[in-house]
Tab-separated table of C-alpha atoms in Angstrom:
chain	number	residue	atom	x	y	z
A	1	UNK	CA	54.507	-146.183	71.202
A	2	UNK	CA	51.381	-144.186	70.231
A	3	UNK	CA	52.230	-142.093	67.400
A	4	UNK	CA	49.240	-140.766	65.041
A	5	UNK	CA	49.700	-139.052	62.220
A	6	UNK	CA	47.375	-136.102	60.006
A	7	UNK	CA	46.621	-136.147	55.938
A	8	UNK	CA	44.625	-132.841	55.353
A	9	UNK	CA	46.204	-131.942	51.612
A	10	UNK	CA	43.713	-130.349	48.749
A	11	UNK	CA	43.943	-134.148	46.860
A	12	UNK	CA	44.932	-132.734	43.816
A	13	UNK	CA	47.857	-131.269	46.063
A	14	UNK	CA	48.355	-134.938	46.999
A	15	UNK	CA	48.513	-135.804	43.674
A	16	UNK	CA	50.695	-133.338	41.877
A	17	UNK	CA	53.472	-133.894	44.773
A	18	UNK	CA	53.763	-137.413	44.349
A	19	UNK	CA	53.360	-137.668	40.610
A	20	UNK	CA	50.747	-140.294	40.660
A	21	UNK	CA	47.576	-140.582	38.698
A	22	UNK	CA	44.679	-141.149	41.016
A	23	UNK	CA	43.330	-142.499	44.399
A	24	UNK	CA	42.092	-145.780	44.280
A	25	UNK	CA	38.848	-144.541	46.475
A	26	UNK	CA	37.644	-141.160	47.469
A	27	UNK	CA	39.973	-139.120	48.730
A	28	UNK	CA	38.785	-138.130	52.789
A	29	UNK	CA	41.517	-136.027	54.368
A	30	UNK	CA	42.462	-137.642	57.889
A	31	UNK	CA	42.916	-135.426	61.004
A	32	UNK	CA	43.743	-138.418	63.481
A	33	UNK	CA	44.763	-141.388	61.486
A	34	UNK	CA	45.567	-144.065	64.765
A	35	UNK	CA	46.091	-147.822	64.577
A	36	UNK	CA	43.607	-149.627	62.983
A	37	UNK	CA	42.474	-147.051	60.853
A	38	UNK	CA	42.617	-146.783	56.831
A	39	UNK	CA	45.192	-144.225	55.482
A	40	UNK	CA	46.656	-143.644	51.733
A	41	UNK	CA	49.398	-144.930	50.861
A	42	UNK	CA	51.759	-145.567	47.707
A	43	UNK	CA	52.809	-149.153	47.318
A	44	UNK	CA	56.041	-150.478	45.584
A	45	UNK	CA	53.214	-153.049	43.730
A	46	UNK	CA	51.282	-150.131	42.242
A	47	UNK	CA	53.488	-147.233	42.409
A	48	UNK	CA	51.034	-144.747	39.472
A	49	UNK	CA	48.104	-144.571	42.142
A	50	UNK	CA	47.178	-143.860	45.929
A	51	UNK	CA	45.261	-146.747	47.925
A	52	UNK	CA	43.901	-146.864	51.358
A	53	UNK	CA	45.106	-149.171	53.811
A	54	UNK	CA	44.622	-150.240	56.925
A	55	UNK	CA	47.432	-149.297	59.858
A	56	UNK	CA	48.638	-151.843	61.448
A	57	UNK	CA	50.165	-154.803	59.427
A	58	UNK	CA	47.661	-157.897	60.024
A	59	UNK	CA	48.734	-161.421	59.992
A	60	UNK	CA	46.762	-164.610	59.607
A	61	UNK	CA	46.736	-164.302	63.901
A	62	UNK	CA	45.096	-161.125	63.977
A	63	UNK	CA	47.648	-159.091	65.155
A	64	UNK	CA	48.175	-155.956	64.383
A	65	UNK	CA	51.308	-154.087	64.359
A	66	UNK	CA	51.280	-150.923	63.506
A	67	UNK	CA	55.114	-149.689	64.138
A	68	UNK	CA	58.371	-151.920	62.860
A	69	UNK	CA	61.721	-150.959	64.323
A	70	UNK	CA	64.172	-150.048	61.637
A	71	UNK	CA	66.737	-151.767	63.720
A	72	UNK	CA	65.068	-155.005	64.250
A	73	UNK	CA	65.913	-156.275	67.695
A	74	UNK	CA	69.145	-154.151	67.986
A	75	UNK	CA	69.271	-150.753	69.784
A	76	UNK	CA	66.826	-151.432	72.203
A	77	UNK	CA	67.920	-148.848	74.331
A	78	UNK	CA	66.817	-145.998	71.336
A	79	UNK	CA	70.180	-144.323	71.537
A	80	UNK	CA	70.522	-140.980	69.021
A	81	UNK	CA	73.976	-142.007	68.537
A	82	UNK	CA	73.209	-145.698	66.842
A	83	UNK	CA	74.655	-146.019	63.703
A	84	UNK	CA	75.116	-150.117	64.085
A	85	UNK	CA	73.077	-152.168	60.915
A	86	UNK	CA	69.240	-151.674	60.002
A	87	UNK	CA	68.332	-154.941	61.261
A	88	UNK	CA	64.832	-155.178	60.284
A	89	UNK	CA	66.297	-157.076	57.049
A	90	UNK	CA	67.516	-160.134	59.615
A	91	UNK	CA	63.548	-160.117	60.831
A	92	UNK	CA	61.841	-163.562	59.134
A	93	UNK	CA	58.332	-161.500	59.369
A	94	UNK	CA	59.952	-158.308	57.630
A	95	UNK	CA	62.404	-159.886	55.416
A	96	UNK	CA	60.706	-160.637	52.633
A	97	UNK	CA	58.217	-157.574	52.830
A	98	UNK	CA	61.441	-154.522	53.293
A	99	UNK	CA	62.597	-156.328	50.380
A	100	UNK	CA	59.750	-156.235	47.855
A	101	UNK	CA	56.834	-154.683	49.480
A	102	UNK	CA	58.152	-151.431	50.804
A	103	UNK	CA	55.406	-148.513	50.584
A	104	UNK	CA	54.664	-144.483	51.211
A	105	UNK	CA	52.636	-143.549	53.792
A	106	UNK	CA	51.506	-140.250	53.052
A	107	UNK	CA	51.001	-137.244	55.665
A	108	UNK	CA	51.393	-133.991	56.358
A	109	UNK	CA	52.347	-134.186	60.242
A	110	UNK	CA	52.353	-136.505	63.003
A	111	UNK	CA	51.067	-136.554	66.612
A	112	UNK	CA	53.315	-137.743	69.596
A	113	UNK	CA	52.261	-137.846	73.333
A	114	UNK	CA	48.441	-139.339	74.048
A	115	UNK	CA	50.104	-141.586	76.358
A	116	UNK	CA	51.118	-138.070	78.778
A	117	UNK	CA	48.115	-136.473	77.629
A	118	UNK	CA	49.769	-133.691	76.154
A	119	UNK	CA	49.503	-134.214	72.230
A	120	UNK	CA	52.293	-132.547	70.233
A	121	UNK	CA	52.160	-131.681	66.188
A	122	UNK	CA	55.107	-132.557	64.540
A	123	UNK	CA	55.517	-131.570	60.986
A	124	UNK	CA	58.933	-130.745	58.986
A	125	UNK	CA	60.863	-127.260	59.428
A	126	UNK	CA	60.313	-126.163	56.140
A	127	UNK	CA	56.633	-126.889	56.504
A	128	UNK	CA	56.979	-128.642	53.031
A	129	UNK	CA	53.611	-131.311	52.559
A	130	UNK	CA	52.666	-133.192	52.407
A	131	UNK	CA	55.357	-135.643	52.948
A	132	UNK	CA	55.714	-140.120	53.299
A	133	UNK	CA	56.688	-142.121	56.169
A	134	UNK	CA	58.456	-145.267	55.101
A	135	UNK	CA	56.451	-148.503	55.458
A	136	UNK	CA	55.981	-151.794	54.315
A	137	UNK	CA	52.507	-153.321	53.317
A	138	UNK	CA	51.158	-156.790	53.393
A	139	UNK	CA	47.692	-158.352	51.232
A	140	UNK	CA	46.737	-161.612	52.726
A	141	UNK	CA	43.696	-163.532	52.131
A	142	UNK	CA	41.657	-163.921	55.297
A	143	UNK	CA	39.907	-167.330	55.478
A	144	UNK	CA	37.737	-166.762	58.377
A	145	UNK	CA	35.658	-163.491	56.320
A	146	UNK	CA	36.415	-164.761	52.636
A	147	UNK	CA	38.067	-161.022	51.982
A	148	UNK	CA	41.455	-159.875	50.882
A	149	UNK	CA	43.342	-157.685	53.643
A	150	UNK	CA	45.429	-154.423	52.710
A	151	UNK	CA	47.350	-153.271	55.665
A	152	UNK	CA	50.638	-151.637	56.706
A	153	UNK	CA	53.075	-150.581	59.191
A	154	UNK	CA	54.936	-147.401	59.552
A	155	UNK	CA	59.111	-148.066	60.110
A	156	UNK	CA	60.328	-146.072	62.801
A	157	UNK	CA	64.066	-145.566	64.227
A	158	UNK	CA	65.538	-143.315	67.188
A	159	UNK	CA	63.769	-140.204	67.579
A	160	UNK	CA	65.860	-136.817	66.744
A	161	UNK	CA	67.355	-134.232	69.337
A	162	UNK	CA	64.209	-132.228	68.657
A	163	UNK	CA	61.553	-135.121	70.314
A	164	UNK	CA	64.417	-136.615	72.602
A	165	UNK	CA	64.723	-133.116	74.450
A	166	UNK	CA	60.965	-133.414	74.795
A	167	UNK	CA	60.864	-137.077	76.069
A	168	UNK	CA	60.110	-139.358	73.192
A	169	UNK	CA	62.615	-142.178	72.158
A	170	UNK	CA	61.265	-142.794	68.903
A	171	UNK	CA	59.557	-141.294	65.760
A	172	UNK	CA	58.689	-142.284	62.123
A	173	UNK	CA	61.244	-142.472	59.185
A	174	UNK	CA	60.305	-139.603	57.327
A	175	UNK	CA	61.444	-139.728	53.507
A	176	UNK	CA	63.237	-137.136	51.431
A	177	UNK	CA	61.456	-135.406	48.712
């Protein structure tokens, strides 16, 4: 799945819309935020301020994962009509982390199809932004460069009729105001 997302918002725009206090580094907007990246996000641990992050959770491994399945391991075939359990919470990695370290990725519209080279802008009907993603983060201590690592990944589920009609089979959770 190659999903990228944009975060162009005046900052104080940013701020006023999801009631927080600050940014916890200079605000940059982001035209093309892609895995591996840093992006703003609200965490569940620090809820009164905006931090940057990088996408894709990292493990002590080094891998990367960027995108977590809302279903877990269920649904594999993407279908619009699933309504069976949210199965990320039976996930050992995930567990823990949907549980207690569940975070807002912030944007204001998201970019589907660099895989068929024909990029597509998503953003919502109502052209309300900017708007969150849910995710979950992760803060690890990495051994091998003696820093702390911020990162996240963006929970996705079954795309809607609106990117199924247009070939996609899956899109971010986007969050109600």
């Amino acid at each position: 799945m190659d999903i990228r997302f944009v975060l162009a918002s005046d900052a104080q725009r940013i701020l006023k819309r999801f009631s927080v206090g600050m940014f916890n580094e200079d605000y940059k907007p982001s035209y093309n935020v892609s895995p591996g990246d840093s992006a703003y996000i609200i965490t569940s641990g620090n809820p009164g301020e905006i931090s940057l992050f990088e996408f894709g959770i990292k493990t002590n491994k080094g891998v990367s994962v960027p995108f977590v399945r809302a279903e877990g391991d269920r649904n594999e075939a993407d279908d619009i009509a699933y309504n069976g359990s949210k199965a990320i919470f039976l996930k050992p990695e995930y567990k823990q982390l949907i549980r207690s370290q569940r975070c807002l990725v912030l944007a204001d519209a998201f970019i589907v199809g660099f895989e068929y080279e024909e990029p597509r802008l998503v953003y919502l009907r109502n052209k309300k932004r900017p708007f969150a993603f849910a995710g979950i983060y992760v803060t690890y201590f990495d051994s091998n460069s003696g820093n702390l690592v911020n990162s996240f990944a963006i929970i996705t589920y079954t795309a809607n009729k609106l990117l199924q009609s247009m070939g996609y089979k899956r899109m971010p959770v986007i969050l109600h105001q």
